[in-house]
PDB file of C-alpha atoms in Angstrom:
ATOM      1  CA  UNK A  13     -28.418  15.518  16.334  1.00 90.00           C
ATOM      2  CA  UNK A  14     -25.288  14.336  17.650  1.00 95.00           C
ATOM      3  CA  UNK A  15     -22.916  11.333  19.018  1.00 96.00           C
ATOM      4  CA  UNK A  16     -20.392  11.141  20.814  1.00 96.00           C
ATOM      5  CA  UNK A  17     -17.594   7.990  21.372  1.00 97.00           C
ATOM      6  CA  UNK A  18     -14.485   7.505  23.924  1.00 97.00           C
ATOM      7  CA  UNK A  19     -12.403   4.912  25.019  1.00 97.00           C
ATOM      8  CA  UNK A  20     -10.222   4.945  28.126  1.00 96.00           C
ATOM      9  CA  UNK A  21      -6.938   2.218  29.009  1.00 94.00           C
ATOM     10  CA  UNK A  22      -6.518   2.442  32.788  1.00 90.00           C
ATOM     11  CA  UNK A  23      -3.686  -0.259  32.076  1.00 92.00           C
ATOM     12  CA  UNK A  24      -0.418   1.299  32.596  1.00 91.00           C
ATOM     13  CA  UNK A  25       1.988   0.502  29.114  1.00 92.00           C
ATOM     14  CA  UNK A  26       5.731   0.833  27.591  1.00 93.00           C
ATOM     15  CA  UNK A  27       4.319   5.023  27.181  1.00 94.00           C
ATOM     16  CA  UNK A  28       1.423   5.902  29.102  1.00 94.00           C
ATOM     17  CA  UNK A  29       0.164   5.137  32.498  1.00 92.00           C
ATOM     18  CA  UNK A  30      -3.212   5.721  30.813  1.00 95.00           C
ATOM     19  CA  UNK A  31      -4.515   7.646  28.438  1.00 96.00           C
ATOM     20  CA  UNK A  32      -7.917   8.195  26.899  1.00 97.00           C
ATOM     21  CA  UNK A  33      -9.372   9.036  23.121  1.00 97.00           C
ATOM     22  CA  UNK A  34     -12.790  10.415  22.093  1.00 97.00           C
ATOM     23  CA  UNK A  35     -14.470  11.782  18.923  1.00 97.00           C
ATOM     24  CA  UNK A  36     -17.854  13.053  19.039  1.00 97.00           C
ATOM     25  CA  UNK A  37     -20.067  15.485  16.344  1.00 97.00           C
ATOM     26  CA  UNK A  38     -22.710  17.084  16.359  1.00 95.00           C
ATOM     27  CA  UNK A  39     -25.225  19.029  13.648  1.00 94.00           C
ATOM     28  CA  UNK A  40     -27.823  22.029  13.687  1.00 93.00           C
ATOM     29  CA  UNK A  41     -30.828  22.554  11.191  1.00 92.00           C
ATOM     30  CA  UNK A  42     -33.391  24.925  10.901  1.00 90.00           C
ATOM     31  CA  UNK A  43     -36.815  24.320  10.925  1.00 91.00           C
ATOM     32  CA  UNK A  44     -37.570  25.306   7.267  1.00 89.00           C
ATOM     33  CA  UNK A  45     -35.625  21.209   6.297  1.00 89.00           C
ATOM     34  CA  UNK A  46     -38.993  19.885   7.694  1.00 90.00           C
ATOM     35  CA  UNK A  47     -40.853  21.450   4.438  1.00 90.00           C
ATOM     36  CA  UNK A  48     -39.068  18.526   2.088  1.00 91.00           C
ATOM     37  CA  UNK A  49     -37.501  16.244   5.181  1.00 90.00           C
ATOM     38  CA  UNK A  50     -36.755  13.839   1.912  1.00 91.00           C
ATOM     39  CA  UNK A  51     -34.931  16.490  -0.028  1.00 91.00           C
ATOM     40  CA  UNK A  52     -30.951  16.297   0.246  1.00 89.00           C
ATOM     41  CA  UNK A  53     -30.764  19.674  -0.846  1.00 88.00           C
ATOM     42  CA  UNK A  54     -32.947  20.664   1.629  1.00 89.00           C
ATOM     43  CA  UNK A  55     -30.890  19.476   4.438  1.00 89.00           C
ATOM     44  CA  UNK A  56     -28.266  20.618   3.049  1.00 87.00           C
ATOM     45  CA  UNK A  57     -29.455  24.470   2.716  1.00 87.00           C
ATOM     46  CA  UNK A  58     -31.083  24.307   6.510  1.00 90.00           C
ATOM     47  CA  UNK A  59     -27.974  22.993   7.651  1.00 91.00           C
ATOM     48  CA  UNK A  60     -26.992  25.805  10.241  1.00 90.00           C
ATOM     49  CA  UNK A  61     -24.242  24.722  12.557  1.00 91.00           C
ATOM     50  CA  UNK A  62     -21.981  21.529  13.146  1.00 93.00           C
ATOM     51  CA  UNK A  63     -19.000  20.247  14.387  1.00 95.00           C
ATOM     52  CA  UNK A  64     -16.363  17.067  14.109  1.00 97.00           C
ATOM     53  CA  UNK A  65     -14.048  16.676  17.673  1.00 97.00           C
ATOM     54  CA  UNK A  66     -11.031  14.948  18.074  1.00 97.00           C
ATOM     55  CA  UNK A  67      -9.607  14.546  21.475  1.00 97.00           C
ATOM     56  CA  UNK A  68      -6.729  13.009  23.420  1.00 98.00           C
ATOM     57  CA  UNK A  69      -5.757  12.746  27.167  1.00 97.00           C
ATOM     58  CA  UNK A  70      -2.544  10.945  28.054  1.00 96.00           C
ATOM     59  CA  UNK A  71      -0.346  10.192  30.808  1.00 95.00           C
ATOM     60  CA  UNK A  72       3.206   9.665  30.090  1.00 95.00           C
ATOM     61  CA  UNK A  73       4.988   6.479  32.534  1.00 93.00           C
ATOM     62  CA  UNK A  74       6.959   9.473  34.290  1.00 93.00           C
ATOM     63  CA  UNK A  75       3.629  11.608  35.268  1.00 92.00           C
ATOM     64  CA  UNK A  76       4.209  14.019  31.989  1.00 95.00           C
ATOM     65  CA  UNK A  77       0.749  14.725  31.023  1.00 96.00           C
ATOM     66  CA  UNK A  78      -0.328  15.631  27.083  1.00 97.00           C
ATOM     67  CA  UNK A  79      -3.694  16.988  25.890  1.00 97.00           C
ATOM     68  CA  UNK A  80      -4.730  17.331  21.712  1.00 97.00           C
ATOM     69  CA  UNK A  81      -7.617  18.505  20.577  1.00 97.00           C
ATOM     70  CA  UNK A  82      -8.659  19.154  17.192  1.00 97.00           C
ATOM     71  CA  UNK A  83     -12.352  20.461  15.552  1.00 96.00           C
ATOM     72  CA  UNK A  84     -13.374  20.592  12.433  1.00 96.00           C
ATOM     73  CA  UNK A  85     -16.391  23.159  11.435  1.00 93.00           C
ATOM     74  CA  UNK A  86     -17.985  22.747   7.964  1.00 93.00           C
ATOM     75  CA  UNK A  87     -19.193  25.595   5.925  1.00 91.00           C
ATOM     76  CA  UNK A  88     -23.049  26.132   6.534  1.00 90.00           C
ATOM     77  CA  UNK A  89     -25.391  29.189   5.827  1.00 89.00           C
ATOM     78  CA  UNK A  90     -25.617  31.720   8.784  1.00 87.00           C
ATOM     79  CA  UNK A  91     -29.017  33.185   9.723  1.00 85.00           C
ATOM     80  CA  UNK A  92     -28.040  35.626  12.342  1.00 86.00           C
ATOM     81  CA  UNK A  93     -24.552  37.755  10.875  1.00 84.00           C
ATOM     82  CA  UNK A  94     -26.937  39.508   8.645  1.00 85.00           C
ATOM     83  CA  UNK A  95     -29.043  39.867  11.379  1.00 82.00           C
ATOM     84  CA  UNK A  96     -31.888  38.942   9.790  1.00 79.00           C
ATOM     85  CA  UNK A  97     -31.122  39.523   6.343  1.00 82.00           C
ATOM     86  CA  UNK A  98     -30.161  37.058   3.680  1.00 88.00           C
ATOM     87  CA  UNK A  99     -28.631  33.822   4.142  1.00 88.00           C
ATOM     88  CA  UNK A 100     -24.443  33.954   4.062  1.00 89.00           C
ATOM     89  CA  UNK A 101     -22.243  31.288   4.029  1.00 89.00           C
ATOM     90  CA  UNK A 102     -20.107  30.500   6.765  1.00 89.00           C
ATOM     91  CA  UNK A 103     -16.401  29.457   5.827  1.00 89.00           C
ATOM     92  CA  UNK A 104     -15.581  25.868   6.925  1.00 91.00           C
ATOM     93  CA  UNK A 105     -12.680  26.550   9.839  1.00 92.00           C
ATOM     94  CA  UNK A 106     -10.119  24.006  11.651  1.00 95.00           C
ATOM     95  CA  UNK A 107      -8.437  24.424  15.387  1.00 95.00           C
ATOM     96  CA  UNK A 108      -6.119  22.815  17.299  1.00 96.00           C
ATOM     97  CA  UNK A 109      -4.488  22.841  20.228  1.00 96.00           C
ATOM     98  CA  UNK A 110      -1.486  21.276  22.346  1.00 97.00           C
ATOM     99  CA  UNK A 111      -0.896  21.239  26.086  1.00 96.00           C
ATOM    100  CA  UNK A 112       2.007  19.833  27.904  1.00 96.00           C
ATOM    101  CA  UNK A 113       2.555  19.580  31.507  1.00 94.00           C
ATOM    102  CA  UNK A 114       5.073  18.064  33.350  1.00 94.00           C
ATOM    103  CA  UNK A 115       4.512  16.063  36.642  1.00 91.00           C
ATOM    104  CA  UNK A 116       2.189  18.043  39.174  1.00 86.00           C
ATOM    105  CA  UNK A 117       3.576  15.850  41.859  1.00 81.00           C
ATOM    106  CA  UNK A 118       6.874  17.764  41.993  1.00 86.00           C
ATOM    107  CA  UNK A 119       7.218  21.074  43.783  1.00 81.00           C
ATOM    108  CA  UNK A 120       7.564  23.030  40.271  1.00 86.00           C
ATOM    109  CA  UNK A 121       5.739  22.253  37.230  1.00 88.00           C
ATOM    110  CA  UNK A 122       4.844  23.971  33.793  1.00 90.00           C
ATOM    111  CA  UNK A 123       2.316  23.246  31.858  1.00 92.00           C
ATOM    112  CA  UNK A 124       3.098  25.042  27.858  1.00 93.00           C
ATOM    113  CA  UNK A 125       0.045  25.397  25.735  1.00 94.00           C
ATOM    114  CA  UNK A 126      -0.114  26.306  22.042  1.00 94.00           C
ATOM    115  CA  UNK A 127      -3.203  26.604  19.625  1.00 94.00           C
ATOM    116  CA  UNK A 128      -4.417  27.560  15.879  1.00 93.00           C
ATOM    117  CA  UNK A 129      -7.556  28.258  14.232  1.00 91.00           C
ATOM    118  CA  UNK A 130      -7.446  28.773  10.566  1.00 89.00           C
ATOM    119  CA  UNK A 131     -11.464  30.317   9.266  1.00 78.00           C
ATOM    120  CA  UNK A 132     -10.232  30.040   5.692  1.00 73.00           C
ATOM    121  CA  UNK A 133     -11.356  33.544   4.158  1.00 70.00           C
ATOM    122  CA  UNK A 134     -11.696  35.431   7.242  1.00 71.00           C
ATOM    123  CA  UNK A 135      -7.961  34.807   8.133  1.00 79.00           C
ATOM    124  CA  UNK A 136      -6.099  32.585  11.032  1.00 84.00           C
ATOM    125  CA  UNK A 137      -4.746  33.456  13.919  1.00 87.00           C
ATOM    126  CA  UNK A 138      -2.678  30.949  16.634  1.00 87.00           C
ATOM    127  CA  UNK A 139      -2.154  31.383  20.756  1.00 87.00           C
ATOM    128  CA  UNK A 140       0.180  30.099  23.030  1.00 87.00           C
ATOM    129  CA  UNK A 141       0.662  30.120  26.947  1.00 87.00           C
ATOM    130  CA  UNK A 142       2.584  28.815  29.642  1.00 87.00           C
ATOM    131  CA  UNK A 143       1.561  28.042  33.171  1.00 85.00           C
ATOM    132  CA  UNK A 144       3.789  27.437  36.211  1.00 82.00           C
ATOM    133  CA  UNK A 145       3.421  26.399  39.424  1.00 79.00           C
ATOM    134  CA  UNK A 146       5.430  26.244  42.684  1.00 68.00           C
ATOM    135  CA  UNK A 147       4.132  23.910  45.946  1.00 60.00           C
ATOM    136  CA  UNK A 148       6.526  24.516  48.510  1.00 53.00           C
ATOM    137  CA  UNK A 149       5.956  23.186  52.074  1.00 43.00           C
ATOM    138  CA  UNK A 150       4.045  24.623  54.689  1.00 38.00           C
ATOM    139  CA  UNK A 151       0.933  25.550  52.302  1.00 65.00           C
ATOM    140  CA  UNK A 152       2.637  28.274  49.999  1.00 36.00           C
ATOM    141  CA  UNK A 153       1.265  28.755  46.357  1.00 33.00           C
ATOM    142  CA  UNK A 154       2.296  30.447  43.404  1.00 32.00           C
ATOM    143  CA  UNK A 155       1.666  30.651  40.010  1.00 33.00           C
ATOM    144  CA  UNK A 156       1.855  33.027  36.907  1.00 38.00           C
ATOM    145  CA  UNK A 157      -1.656  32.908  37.272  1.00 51.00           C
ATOM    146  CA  UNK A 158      -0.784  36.140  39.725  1.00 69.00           C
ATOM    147  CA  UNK A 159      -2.306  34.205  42.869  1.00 76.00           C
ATOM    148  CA  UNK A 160      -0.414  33.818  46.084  1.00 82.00           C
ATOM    149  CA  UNK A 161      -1.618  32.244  49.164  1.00 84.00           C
ATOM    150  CA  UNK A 162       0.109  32.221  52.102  1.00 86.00           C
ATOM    151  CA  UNK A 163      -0.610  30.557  55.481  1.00 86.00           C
ATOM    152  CA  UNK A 164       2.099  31.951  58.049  1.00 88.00           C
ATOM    153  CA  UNK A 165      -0.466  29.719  61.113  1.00 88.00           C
ATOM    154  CA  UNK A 166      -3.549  28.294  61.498  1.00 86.00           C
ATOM    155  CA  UNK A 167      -5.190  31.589  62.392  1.00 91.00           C
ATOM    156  CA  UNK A 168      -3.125  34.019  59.803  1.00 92.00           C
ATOM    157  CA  UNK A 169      -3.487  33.685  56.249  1.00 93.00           C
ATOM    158  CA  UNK A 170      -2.792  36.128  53.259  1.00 93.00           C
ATOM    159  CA  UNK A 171      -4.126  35.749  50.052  1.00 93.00           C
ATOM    160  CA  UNK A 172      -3.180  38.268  46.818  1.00 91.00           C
ATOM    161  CA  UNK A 173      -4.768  38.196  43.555  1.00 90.00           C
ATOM    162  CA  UNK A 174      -4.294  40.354  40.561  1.00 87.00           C
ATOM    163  CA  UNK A 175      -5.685  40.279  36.749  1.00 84.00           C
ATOM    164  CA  UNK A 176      -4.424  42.635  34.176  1.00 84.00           C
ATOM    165  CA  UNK A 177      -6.425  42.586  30.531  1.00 83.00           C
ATOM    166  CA  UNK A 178      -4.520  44.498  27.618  1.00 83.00           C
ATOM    167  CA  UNK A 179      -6.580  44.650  24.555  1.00 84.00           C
ATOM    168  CA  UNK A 180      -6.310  46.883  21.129  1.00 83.00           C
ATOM    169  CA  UNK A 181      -8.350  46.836  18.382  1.00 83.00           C
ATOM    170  CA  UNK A 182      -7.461  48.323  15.130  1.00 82.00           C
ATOM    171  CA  UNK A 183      -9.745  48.212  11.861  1.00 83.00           C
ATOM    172  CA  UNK A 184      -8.320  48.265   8.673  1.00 82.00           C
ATOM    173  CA  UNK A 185     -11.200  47.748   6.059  1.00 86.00           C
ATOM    174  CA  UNK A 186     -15.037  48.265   6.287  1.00 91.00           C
ATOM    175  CA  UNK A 187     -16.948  46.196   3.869  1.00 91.00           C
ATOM    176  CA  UNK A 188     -20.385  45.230   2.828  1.00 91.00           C
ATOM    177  CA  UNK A 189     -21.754  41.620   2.383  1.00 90.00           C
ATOM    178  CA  UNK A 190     -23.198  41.423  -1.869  1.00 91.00           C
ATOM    179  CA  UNK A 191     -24.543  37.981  -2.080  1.00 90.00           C
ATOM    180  CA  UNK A 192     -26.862  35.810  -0.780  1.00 90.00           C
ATOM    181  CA  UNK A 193     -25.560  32.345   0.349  1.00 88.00           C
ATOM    182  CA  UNK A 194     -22.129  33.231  -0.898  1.00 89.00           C
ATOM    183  CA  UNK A 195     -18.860  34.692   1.691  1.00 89.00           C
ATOM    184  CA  UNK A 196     -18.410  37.803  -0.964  1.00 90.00           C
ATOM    185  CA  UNK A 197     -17.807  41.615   0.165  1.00 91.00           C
ATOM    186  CA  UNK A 198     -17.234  44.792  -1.157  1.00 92.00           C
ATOM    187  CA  UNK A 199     -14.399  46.567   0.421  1.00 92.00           C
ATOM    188  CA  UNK A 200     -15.351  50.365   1.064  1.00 94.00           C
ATOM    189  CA  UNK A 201     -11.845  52.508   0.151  1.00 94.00           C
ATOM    190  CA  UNK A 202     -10.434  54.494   2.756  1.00 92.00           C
ATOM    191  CA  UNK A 203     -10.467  58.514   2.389  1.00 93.00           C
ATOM    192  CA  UNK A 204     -10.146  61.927   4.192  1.00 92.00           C
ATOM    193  CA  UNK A 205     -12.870  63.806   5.922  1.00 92.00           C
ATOM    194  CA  UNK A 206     -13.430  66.509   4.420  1.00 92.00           C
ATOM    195  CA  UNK A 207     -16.319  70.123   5.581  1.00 90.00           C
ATOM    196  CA  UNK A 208     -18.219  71.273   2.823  1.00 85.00           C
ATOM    197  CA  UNK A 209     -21.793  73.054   1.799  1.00 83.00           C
ATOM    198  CA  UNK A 210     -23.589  69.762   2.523  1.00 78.00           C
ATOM    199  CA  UNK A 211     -21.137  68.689   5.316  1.00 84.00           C
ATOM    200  CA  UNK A 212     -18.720  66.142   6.141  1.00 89.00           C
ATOM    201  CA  UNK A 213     -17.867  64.105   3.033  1.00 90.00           C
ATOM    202  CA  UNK A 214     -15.065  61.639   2.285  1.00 92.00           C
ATOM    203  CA  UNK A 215     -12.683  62.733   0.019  1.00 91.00           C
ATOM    204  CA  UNK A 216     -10.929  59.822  -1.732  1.00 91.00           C
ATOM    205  CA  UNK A 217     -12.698  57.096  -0.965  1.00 93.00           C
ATOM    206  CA  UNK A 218     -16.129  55.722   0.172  1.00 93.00           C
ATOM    207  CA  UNK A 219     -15.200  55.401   3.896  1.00 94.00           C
ATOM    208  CA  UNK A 220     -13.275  57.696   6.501  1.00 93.00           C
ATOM    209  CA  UNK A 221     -12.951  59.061   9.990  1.00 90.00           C
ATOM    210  CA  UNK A 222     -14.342  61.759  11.204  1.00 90.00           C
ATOM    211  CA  UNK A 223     -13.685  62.285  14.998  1.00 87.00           C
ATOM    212  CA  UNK A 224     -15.238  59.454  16.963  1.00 87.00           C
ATOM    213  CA  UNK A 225     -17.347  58.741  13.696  1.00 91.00           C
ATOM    214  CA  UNK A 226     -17.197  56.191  11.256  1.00 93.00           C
ATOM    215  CA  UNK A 227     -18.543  57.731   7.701  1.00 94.00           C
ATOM    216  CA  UNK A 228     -19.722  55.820   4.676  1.00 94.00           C
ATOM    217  CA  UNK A 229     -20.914  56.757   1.150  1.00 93.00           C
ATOM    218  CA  UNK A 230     -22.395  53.706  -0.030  1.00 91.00           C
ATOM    219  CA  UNK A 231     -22.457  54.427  -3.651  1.00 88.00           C
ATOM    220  CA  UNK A 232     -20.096  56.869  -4.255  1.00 87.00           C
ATOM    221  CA  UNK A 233     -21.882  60.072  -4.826  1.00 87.00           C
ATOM    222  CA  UNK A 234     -19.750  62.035  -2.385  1.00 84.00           C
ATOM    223  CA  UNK A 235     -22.243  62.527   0.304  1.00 88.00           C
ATOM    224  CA  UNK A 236     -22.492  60.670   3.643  1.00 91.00           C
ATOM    225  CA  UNK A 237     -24.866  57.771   3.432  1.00 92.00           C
ATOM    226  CA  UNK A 238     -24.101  56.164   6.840  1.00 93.00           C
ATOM    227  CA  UNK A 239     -22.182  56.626  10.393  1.00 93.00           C
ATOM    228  CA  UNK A 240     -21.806  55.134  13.052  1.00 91.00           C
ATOM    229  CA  UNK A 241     -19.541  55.178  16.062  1.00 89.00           C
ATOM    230  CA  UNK A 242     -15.570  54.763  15.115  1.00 87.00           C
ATOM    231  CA  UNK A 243     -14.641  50.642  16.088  1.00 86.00           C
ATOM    232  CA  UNK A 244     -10.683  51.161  16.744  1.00 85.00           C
ATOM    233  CA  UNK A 245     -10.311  51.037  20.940  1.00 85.00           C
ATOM    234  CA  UNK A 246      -7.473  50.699  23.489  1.00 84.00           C
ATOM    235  CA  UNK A 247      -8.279  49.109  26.426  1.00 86.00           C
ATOM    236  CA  UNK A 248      -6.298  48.507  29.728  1.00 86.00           C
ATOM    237  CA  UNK A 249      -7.418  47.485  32.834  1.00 88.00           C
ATOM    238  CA  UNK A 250      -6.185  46.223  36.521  1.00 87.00           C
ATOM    239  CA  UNK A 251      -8.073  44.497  39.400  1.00 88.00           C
ATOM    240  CA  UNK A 252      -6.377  43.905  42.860  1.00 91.00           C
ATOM    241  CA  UNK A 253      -7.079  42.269  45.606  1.00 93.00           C
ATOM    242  CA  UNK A 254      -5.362  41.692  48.693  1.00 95.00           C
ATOM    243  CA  UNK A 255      -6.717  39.598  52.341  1.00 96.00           C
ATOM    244  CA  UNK A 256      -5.673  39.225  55.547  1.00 96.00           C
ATOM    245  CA  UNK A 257      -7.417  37.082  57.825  1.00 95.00           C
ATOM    246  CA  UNK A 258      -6.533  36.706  61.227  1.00 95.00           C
ATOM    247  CA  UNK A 259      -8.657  34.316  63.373  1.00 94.00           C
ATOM    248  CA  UNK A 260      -7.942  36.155  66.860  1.00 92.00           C
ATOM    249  CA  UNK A 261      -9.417  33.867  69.154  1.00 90.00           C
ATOM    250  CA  UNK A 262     -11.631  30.401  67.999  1.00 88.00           C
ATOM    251  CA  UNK A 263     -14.459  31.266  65.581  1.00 88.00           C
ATOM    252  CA  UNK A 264     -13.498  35.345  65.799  1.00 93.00           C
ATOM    253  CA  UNK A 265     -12.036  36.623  62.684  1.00 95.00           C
ATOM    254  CA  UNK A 266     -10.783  39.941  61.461  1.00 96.00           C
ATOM    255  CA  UNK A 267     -10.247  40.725  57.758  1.00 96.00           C
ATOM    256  CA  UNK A 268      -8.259  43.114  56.576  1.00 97.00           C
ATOM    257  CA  UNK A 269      -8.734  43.789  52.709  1.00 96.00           C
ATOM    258  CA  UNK A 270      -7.546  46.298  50.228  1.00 96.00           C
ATOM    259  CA  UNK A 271      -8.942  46.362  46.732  1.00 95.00           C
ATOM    260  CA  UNK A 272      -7.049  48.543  43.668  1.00 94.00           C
ATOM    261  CA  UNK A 273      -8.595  49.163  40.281  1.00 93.00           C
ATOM    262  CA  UNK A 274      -6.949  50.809  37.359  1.00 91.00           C
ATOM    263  CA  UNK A 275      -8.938  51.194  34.120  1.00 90.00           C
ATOM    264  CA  UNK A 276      -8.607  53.489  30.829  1.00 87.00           C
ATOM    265  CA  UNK A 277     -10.465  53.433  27.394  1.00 86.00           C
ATOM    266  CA  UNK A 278      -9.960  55.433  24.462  1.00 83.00           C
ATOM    267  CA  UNK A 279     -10.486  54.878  20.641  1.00 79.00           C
ATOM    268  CA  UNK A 280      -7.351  55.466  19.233  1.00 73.00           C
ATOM    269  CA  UNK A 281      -5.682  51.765  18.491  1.00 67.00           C
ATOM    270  CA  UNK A 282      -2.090  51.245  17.199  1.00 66.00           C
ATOM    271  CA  UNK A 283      -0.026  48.132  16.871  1.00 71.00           C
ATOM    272  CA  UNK A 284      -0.368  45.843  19.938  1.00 74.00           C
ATOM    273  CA  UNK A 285       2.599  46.315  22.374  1.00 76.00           C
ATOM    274  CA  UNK A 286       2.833  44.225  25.773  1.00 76.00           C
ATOM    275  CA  UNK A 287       5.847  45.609  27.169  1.00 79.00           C
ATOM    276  CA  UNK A 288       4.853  49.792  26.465  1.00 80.00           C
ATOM    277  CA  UNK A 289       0.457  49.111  27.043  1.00 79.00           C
ATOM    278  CA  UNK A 290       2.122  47.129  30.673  1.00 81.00           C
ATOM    279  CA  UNK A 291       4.453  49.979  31.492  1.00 85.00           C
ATOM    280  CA  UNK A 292       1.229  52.271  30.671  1.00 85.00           C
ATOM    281  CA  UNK A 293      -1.017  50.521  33.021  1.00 84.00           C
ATOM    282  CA  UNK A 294       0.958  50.970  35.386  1.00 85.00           C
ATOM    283  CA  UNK A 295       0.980  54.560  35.780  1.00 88.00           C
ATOM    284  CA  UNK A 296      -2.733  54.643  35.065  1.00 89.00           C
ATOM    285  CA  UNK A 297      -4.558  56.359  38.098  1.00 90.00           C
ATOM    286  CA  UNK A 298      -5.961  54.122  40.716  1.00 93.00           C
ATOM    287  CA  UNK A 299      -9.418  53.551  42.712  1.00 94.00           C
ATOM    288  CA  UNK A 300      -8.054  52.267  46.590  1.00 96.00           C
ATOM    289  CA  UNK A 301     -10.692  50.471  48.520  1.00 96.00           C
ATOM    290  CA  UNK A 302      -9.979  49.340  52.127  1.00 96.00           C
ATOM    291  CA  UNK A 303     -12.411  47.354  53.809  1.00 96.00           C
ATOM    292  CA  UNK A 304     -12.077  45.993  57.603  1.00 97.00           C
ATOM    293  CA  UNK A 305     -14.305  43.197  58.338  1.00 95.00           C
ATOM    294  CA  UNK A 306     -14.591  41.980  61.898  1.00 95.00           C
ATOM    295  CA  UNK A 307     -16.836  38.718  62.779  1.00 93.00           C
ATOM    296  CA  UNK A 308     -17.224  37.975  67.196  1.00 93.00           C
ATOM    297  CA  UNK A 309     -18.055  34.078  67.979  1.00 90.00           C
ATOM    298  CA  UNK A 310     -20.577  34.350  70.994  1.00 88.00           C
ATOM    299  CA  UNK A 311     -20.847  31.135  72.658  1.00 79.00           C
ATOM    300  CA  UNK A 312     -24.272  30.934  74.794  1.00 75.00           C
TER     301      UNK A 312
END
């Protein structure tokens, strides 16, 4: 069940030239509610996802632009991060966000972003960006976005496109959900593998690393319970692409394209660092792909 309102002024005023404000929410229950439909605890228990959204969209009298949005999740019981175990509750969490952009009519804008999301006890975290873009004349583009298109005449154009991803992962604690319909863990301590008669063991604590493998001893007996595959990971990866189209004579084309990929994985995860994981990617080893393309307009 849900509902949604807005309302939009199209009348420019002292501020905006317009601007426009809507709320909605909506609500998820499962099926078991319909046992006792009359029951508030009952609905309250099957109550399994929701949301409250606040939104605003406004033009500024000199073409600035401005964009909040805020949403509101209330704590519910999860059915699916136990994966089919016992009911957990979910945290109640709150984001919002802020864009700015100044007028897109001019030749160079920007457009600054900046967000939050706080999940209560499984931590916050916030994000920020900024956008620009450059319109000069005769059909030239650019933006941080790392897309150029160029169009030198009607029958040669050049188009580039490129899209890094940097991402590192880094676990520090393993734990292990205790009770139903609560948000309460036990943290596993962290120890040393260790080789003995029986094995690999964790010395120290009730969770290490051995290799590429995650080990756990669940109750604390010294002897491996549980492993699985270690969760840390680096991860770095480039795609390139660059066109040229030339239309040699009316509906004839020839495309010229070269393609570049640069990739590398690994499980060993540090502190996050743009400018040293950018300078890596860079000397990462590439995959070249050239492609010609040719396309002959017969008339009959």
């Amino acid at each position: 069940m849900g509902a949604g309102l807005s309302y939009q002024e199209i009348t420019p005023g002292s501020l905006f030239q317009s601007y426009r404000v809507s709320g909605s929410t909506f609500h998820n229950f499962r099926h078991e509610v319909l046992q006792d439909p009359v029951s508030w605890s009952a609905w309250g228990d099957a109550y399994k996802h929701g949301v409250f959204s606040g939104n605003f969209e406004g033009t500024f009298r000199n073409y600035w632009g401005i964009v909040l949005n805020s949403n509101y999740d209330p704590e519910n019981y999860d059915d699916e991060m136990t994966r089919g175990g016992p009911l957990m509750l979910d945290p109640a969490a709150v984001s919002a966000s802020l864009r700015v952009n100044s007028d897109r009519r001019e030749k160079l804008s920007f457009e600054p972003s900046f967000g939050m999301d706080d999940v209560g006890a499984m931590g916050w975290g916030w994000r920020g960006g900024m956008a620009v873009s450059y319109r000069p004349s005769y059909r030239r583009t650019f933006s941080v976005s790392t897309r150029l298109n160029v169009t030198f005449s009607r029958a040669l154009t050049l188009q580039l496109f490129t899209q890094p991803f940097l991402s590192v992962g880094n676990y520090t604690a393993y734990k292990q959900f205790t009770q139903p319909r609560t948000f309460d863990f036990e943290t596993f301590e962290e120890g040393a593998a260790v080789t003995g008669p029986s094995g690999v063991s964790c010395a120290g604590g009730r969770t290490c690393r051995s290799g590429n493998e995650r080990l756990v001893d669940f109750d604390g007996d010294g002897r491996t319970d549980f492993s699985f595959g270690e969760r840390d990971f680096r991860v770095r990866s480039l795609r390139g692409n660059a066109v040229l189209r030339w239309e040699y004579r009316p509906g004839s084309t020839l495309f010229f394209v070269w393609q570049q990929r640069r990739s590398y994985q690994d499980l060993e995860a540090s502190t996050f660092r743009l400018g040293g994981e950018a300078r890596d990617l860079l000397t990462d080893r590439p995959a070249n792909v050239f492609i010609i393309k040719a396309n002959y307009w017969l008339s009959l």
